[in-house]
C-alpha cells in the first residue's frame, strides 16, 4: 500500500514517485466518480478541514477525500487554520502538529474553545509525548507519518460515524433539536413525531442549522453551504427561512427554533 509523508518537513521529495502518481490517478477517477454521483441522491456532503504545510501532501489527501464525496477546505499554517475553521464550519478537522505560525496543538485548543468538532491529528514526530498531548487536548484520533491516504480517509469516516452515533444517543443519520427530528438518510423531518414536508432547499437549511445548534451562522456561511449560485440564492434566503419557520414553528411570527441574529444571520436554538 502506498504511503505518503515519509520524511515529512523535508523538501518535496517526501512525495515524489508516490503522491504525484496517486494524484494523477485519483484525478481521473474523480471525474468518473463525479459523473456517477450526479444521478444518485446523496446526503449533504461532509466538510473536512485539512491543515498541513506540505502542499503536495494536501493535494493527495484532498483528492482522495473528494473521491469519497467529502467537501475539502485547506489551510497551511496555524492562524489560517483557525480562520478557516470559523469561516467554513467543518464537520471534522485533519490537523498536522508541526505548523508555521503556531503549532497544531494551539489550533486544537482554539478549535475546542469555539465548537466541539472531531479532530484527527497528523504528525511526523515519533515521541509518545506528542501523541499523549494531542489526545489529552481532545483529539479523537492520531495518524503518524508516513501514512496511506486511504488510511486517513478510513479514519475520517470512522471518527465521523463514532461521533455522530454518540450525538444525544441518536442514530448517525438523525439529528434532534427539541421536538424536531431530522433524518438525513430518509430525507425526512418530524415535529413532535408528525412528518413535515420540506423542499430540498428548506431541508438543507434546516440540516445545516441543526448541525450547529446554538451557533450563529452568517448569511455568507449559509449561502456557501446551501447553494453554488450564491447571488441568486442570497435574494431568496429570507423567504426560504420564513417558509421553513411556517412548517416547523408553532408560532412562526415568534420563532423558538430558528431565530434571527440581526445584522449577522440565523441561529438554531433548542428551546428545551
GROMACS .gro file of N, CA and C in nm, residues 3-9 14-15 18-19 54 57 123-124 144-147:
model
   57
    3UNK      N    1   0.229   0.489   0.073
    3UNK     CA    2   0.222   0.573   0.191
    3UNK      C    3   0.281   0.708   0.158
    4UNK      N    4   0.228   0.813   0.222
    4UNK     CA    5   0.278   0.948   0.196
    4UNK      C    6   0.325   1.010   0.326
    5UNK      N    7   0.411   1.111   0.311
    5UNK     CA    8   0.459   1.182   0.428
    5UNK      C    9   0.590   1.127   0.480
    6UNK      N   10   0.656   1.036   0.408
    6UNK     CA   11   0.784   0.982   0.452
    6UNK      C   12   0.884   1.096   0.458
    7UNK      N   13   0.947   1.115   0.574
    7UNK     CA   14   1.042   1.225   0.587
    7UNK      C   15   0.973   1.357   0.579
    8UNK      N   16   0.853   1.369   0.636
    8UNK     CA   17   0.777   1.493   0.632
    8UNK      C   18   0.861   1.606   0.685
    9UNK      N   19   0.836   1.726   0.629
    9UNK     CA   20   0.904   1.850   0.661
    9UNK      C   21   1.038   1.860   0.590
   14UNK      N   22   0.958   1.394  -0.028
   14UNK     CA   23   0.881   1.301   0.055
   14UNK      C   24   0.762   1.245  -0.019
   15UNK      N   25   0.720   1.311  -0.128
   15UNK     CA   26   0.604   1.264  -0.202
   15UNK      C   27   0.638   1.221  -0.344
   18UNK      N   28   0.525   0.890  -0.559
   18UNK     CA   29   0.411   0.827  -0.489
   18UNK      C   30   0.291   0.917  -0.497
   19UNK      N   31   0.300   1.031  -0.432
   19UNK     CA   32   0.185   1.121  -0.430
   19UNK      C   33   0.154   1.173  -0.569
   54UNK      N   34   0.252   2.111   0.390
   54UNK     CA   35   0.307   2.046   0.271
   54UNK      C   36   0.200   2.044   0.162
   57UNK      N   37   0.127   1.701  -0.008
   57UNK     CA   38   0.052   1.609   0.077
   57UNK      C   39  -0.096   1.647   0.079
  123UNK      N   40   0.117   1.367   1.246
  123UNK     CA   41   0.249   1.409   1.292
  123UNK      C   42   0.357   1.322   1.233
  124UNK      N   43   0.476   1.383   1.214
  124UNK     CA   44   0.594   1.307   1.173
  124UNK      C   45   0.680   1.276   1.294
  144UNK      N   46   0.024   0.871   1.237
  144UNK     CA   47   0.165   0.906   1.223
  144UNK      C   48   0.211   0.899   1.079
  145UNK      N   49   0.297   0.992   1.042
  145UNK     CA   50   0.358   0.990   0.909
  145UNK      C   51   0.477   0.894   0.910
  146UNK      N   52   0.500   0.822   0.799
  146UNK     CA   53   0.424   0.822   0.674
  146UNK      C   54   0.296   0.742   0.687
  147UNK      N   55   0.197   0.777   0.605
  147UNK     CA   56   0.069   0.708   0.610
  147UNK      C   57   0.013   0.691   0.470
   0.00000   0.00000   0.00000
